[in-house]
mmCIF file of C-alpha atoms in Angstrom:
data_model
loop_
_atom_site.group_PDB
_atom_site.id
_atom_site.type_symbol
_atom_site.label_atom_id
_atom_site.label_comp_id
_atom_site.label_asym_id
_atom_site.label_seq_id
_atom_site.Cartn_x
_atom_site.Cartn_y
_atom_site.Cartn_z
ATOM 1 C CA UNK R 1 0.703 6.094 109.042
ATOM 2 C CA UNK R 2 4.447 5.518 109.704
ATOM 3 C CA UNK R 3 6.220 2.835 107.668
ATOM 4 C CA UNK R 4 6.270 -0.604 109.240
ATOM 5 C CA UNK R 5 9.648 -2.294 109.253
ATOM 6 C CA UNK R 6 10.721 -5.893 109.463
ATOM 7 C CA UNK R 7 11.554 -5.499 113.150
ATOM 8 C CA UNK R 8 8.348 -6.433 114.936
ATOM 9 C CA UNK R 9 9.611 -7.889 118.216
ATOM 10 C CA UNK R 10 12.611 -8.424 120.464
ATOM 11 C CA UNK R 11 13.803 -11.537 118.585
ATOM 12 C CA UNK R 12 13.799 -9.702 115.232
ATOM 13 C CA UNK R 13 15.818 -6.889 116.791
ATOM 14 C CA UNK R 14 18.371 -9.309 118.225
ATOM 15 C CA UNK R 15 18.748 -10.989 114.827
ATOM 16 C CA UNK R 16 19.424 -7.584 113.283
ATOM 17 C CA UNK R 17 21.989 -6.737 115.984
ATOM 18 C CA UNK R 18 23.793 -10.046 115.472
ATOM 19 C CA UNK R 19 23.831 -9.546 111.710
ATOM 20 C CA UNK R 20 25.342 -6.066 112.075
ATOM 21 C CA UNK R 21 27.854 -7.018 114.758
ATOM 22 C CA UNK R 22 29.008 -10.085 112.830
ATOM 23 C CA UNK R 23 29.900 -7.859 109.873
ATOM 24 C CA UNK R 24 31.406 -4.922 111.739
ATOM 25 C CA UNK R 25 35.176 -4.714 111.205
ATOM 26 C CA UNK R 26 35.743 -4.186 114.935
ATOM 27 C CA UNK R 27 34.102 -3.135 118.176
ATOM 28 C CA UNK R 28 31.591 -0.302 117.732
ATOM 29 C CA UNK R 29 29.894 2.225 119.974
ATOM 30 C CA UNK R 30 26.208 2.088 120.806
ATOM 31 C CA UNK R 31 25.632 5.162 118.641
ATOM 32 C CA UNK R 32 27.275 3.472 115.647
ATOM 33 C CA UNK R 33 25.140 0.380 116.220
ATOM 34 C CA UNK R 34 22.010 2.512 116.528
ATOM 35 C CA UNK R 35 22.754 4.331 113.255
ATOM 36 C CA UNK R 36 23.395 1.021 111.497
ATOM 37 C CA UNK R 37 20.197 -0.502 112.889
ATOM 38 C CA UNK R 38 18.121 2.422 111.635
ATOM 39 C CA UNK R 39 18.053 0.684 108.256
ATOM 40 C CA UNK R 40 14.733 -0.689 109.505
ATOM 41 C CA UNK R 41 11.755 1.473 110.474
ATOM 42 C CA UNK R 42 10.903 -0.859 113.371
ATOM 43 C CA UNK R 43 14.021 0.055 115.387
ATOM 44 C CA UNK R 44 13.874 2.487 118.286
ATOM 45 C CA UNK R 45 16.569 3.626 120.721
ATOM 46 C CA UNK R 46 15.096 2.172 123.896
ATOM 47 C CA UNK R 47 14.325 -1.263 122.468
ATOM 48 C CA UNK R 48 17.791 -1.435 120.938
ATOM 49 C CA UNK R 49 19.395 -0.476 124.249
ATOM 50 C CA UNK R 50 17.408 -3.130 126.097
ATOM 51 C CA UNK R 51 18.227 -5.813 123.511
ATOM 52 C CA UNK R 52 21.950 -4.979 123.517
ATOM 53 C CA UNK R 53 22.098 -5.118 127.320
ATOM 54 C CA UNK R 54 20.382 -8.515 127.279
ATOM 55 C CA UNK R 55 22.812 -9.778 124.634
ATOM 56 C CA UNK R 56 25.772 -8.691 126.772
ATOM 57 C CA UNK R 57 24.227 -10.464 129.776
ATOM 58 C CA UNK R 58 23.729 -13.679 127.754
ATOM 59 C CA UNK R 59 27.267 -13.637 126.346
ATOM 60 C CA UNK R 60 26.486 -12.856 122.711
ATOM 61 C CA UNK R 61 28.150 -9.430 122.890
ATOM 62 C CA UNK R 62 30.894 -7.965 125.046
ATOM 63 C CA UNK R 63 31.205 -4.398 126.256
ATOM 64 C CA UNK R 64 34.636 -2.845 126.858
ATOM 65 C CA UNK R 65 35.814 0.751 126.753
ATOM 66 C CA UNK R 66 32.457 2.084 125.466
ATOM 67 C CA UNK R 67 32.380 -0.376 122.562
ATOM 68 C CA UNK R 68 30.479 -3.545 121.795
ATOM 69 C CA UNK R 69 31.896 -6.600 120.066
ATOM 70 C CA UNK R 70 30.371 -9.903 119.067
ATOM 71 C CA UNK R 71 31.467 -13.078 120.855
ATOM 72 C CA UNK R 72 31.958 -16.514 119.298
ATOM 73 C CA UNK R 73 28.552 -17.480 120.680
ATOM 74 C CA UNK R 74 26.964 -14.430 119.041
ATOM 75 C CA UNK R 75 28.767 -15.151 115.766
ATOM 76 C CA UNK R 76 27.455 -18.746 115.740
ATOM 77 C CA UNK R 77 23.912 -17.527 116.438
ATOM 78 C CA UNK R 78 24.206 -14.910 113.705
ATOM 79 C CA UNK R 79 25.270 -17.444 111.103
ATOM 80 C CA UNK R 80 22.438 -19.793 112.062
ATOM 81 C CA UNK R 81 19.736 -17.104 111.934
ATOM 82 C CA UNK R 82 20.885 -14.593 109.306
ATOM 83 C CA UNK R 83 18.648 -16.038 106.601
ATOM 84 C CA UNK R 84 15.661 -15.028 108.773
ATOM 85 C CA UNK R 85 16.375 -11.381 107.914
ATOM 86 C CA UNK R 86 14.805 -10.254 104.640
ATOM 87 C CA UNK R 87 17.314 -9.664 101.826
ATOM 88 C CA UNK R 88 16.357 -5.977 101.696
ATOM 89 C CA UNK R 89 17.273 -5.488 105.373
ATOM 90 C CA UNK R 90 20.574 -7.353 104.908
ATOM 91 C CA UNK R 91 21.357 -5.246 101.832
ATOM 92 C CA UNK R 92 20.708 -1.972 103.708
ATOM 93 C CA UNK R 93 22.845 -3.147 106.620
ATOM 94 C CA UNK R 94 25.669 -4.113 104.282
ATOM 95 C CA UNK R 95 25.517 -0.721 102.554
ATOM 96 C CA UNK R 96 25.575 1.142 105.868
ATOM 97 C CA UNK R 97 28.465 -0.990 107.131
ATOM 98 C CA UNK R 98 30.770 0.007 104.265
ATOM 99 C CA UNK R 99 31.458 3.453 105.667
ATOM 100 C CA UNK R 100 31.617 2.329 109.313
ATOM 101 C CA UNK R 101 33.995 -0.525 108.485
ATOM 102 C CA UNK R 102 36.282 1.794 106.518
ATOM 103 C CA UNK R 103 36.488 4.101 109.541
ATOM 104 C CA UNK R 104 37.079 1.161 111.926
ATOM 105 C CA UNK R 105 39.883 -0.210 109.757
ATOM 106 C CA UNK R 106 41.539 3.179 109.537
ATOM 107 C CA UNK R 107 41.211 3.643 113.295
ATOM 108 C CA UNK R 108 42.877 0.266 113.844
ATOM 109 C CA UNK R 109 45.701 1.092 111.433
ATOM 110 C CA UNK R 110 46.481 4.610 112.643
ATOM 111 C CA UNK R 111 46.858 5.039 116.388
ATOM 112 C CA UNK R 112 48.195 7.785 118.619
ATOM 113 C CA UNK R 113 48.419 7.050 122.334
ATOM 114 C CA UNK R 114 49.583 9.519 124.977
ATOM 115 C CA UNK R 115 51.333 8.389 128.136
ATOM 116 C CA UNK R 116 51.562 11.091 130.805
ATOM 117 C CA UNK R 117 54.769 11.229 132.847
ATOM 118 C CA UNK R 118 55.148 12.393 136.446
ATOM 119 C CA UNK R 119 57.303 15.396 135.459
ATOM 120 C CA UNK R 120 54.509 16.921 133.321
ATOM 121 C CA UNK R 121 55.898 15.709 130.011
ATOM 122 C CA UNK R 122 54.184 13.112 127.858
ATOM 123 C CA UNK R 123 55.212 10.330 125.540
ATOM 124 C CA UNK R 124 53.315 10.127 122.271
ATOM 125 C CA UNK R 125 53.266 6.621 120.809
ATOM 126 C CA UNK R 126 52.409 6.540 117.107
ATOM 127 C CA UNK R 127 51.559 3.391 115.182
ATOM 128 C CA UNK R 128 50.884 2.965 111.486
ATOM 129 C CA UNK R 129 49.879 -0.433 110.133
ATOM 130 C CA UNK R 130 48.989 -1.607 106.659
ATOM 131 C CA UNK R 131 46.322 -4.009 107.856
ATOM 132 C CA UNK R 132 48.451 -7.070 108.410
ATOM 133 C CA UNK R 133 51.725 -5.750 109.802
ATOM 134 C CA UNK R 134 53.126 -2.589 111.378
ATOM 135 C CA UNK R 135 54.805 -0.063 109.094
ATOM 136 C CA UNK R 136 56.232 1.741 112.095
ATOM 137 C CA UNK R 137 55.984 2.387 115.814
ATOM 138 C CA UNK R 138 57.391 5.677 117.035
ATOM 139 C CA UNK R 139 57.596 7.085 120.569
ATOM 140 C CA UNK R 140 58.201 10.824 120.960
ATOM 141 C CA UNK R 141 58.785 12.771 124.144
ATOM 142 C CA UNK R 142 56.803 15.987 124.256
ATOM 143 C CA UNK R 143 57.015 18.828 126.725
ATOM 144 C CA UNK R 144 53.297 18.643 127.559
ATOM 145 C CA UNK R 145 50.145 16.619 127.039
ATOM 146 C CA UNK R 146 48.695 19.437 124.914
ATOM 147 C CA UNK R 147 51.669 19.311 122.553
ATOM 148 C CA UNK R 148 51.402 15.511 122.323
ATOM 149 C CA UNK R 149 47.679 15.842 121.506
ATOM 150 C CA UNK R 150 48.439 18.324 118.692
ATOM 151 C CA UNK R 151 51.131 16.070 117.265
ATOM 152 C CA UNK R 152 48.787 13.076 117.495
ATOM 153 C CA UNK R 153 46.030 14.926 115.638
ATOM 154 C CA UNK R 154 48.417 15.952 112.856
ATOM 155 C CA UNK R 155 49.652 12.368 112.555
ATOM 156 C CA UNK R 156 46.126 10.930 112.446
ATOM 157 C CA UNK R 157 45.052 13.439 109.796
ATOM 158 C CA UNK R 158 47.863 12.374 107.419
ATOM 159 C CA UNK R 159 49.877 9.417 108.719
ATOM 160 C CA UNK R 160 51.485 8.696 105.369
ATOM 161 C CA UNK R 161 53.164 12.125 105.363
ATOM 162 C CA UNK R 162 55.223 11.227 108.448
ATOM 163 C CA UNK R 163 55.954 7.747 107.140
ATOM 164 C CA UNK R 164 57.132 9.056 103.753
ATOM 165 C CA UNK R 165 59.245 11.777 105.422
ATOM 166 C CA UNK R 166 60.993 9.180 107.567
ATOM 167 C CA UNK R 167 61.603 6.928 104.555
ATOM 168 C CA UNK R 168 62.956 9.871 102.546
ATOM 169 C CA UNK R 169 65.311 10.834 105.373
ATOM 170 C CA UNK R 170 66.546 7.263 105.783
ATOM 171 C CA UNK R 171 67.051 6.836 102.029
ATOM 172 C CA UNK R 172 69.341 9.858 101.682
ATOM 173 C CA UNK R 173 72.825 8.977 100.431
ATOM 174 C CA UNK R 174 75.481 8.794 103.138
ATOM 175 C CA UNK R 175 77.186 11.983 101.860
ATOM 176 C CA UNK R 176 74.040 14.040 102.494
ATOM 177 C CA UNK R 177 74.096 13.036 106.166
ATOM 178 C CA UNK R 178 77.642 14.368 106.616
ATOM 179 C CA UNK R 179 76.738 17.730 105.057
ATOM 180 C CA UNK R 180 73.938 18.327 107.585
ATOM 181 C CA UNK R 181 76.158 17.622 110.594
#
């Protein structure tokens, strides 16, 4: 016999969704939400999809650019009802959220956006933030979208390398700048 989870009905599932969404560091995809909700054996894909769609329709969640976010209404409902979830379910959710939230924070701090130009070139806009303020914004012209994508991937893999290289270059004594010219 399969294990029986806390989630027994639609209301339980919605409470779980609100709990997860209230603690997510930013908007998440349906797949991320599904993986987080699997902390309970009573969750299935189709029920979760139906519950999420209903919560968007009732204004507890929003859906933009393939990601869901909790609204103020959803946050209020979550705070009111969170004690209805068993401590073991909350603990599993919190443990699962650690990794997702780390990835969401990093994604928010390190961004590479490509703007295509009419002449076939592209502008790569790089942003690195420390969580509360930008460390730098940099726009680079590239000869093609493919080149901009490569540069963006390199930046996202190790954003501090570019930042430290820029700082090192800017900190060189004035004499060193004349020698390179």
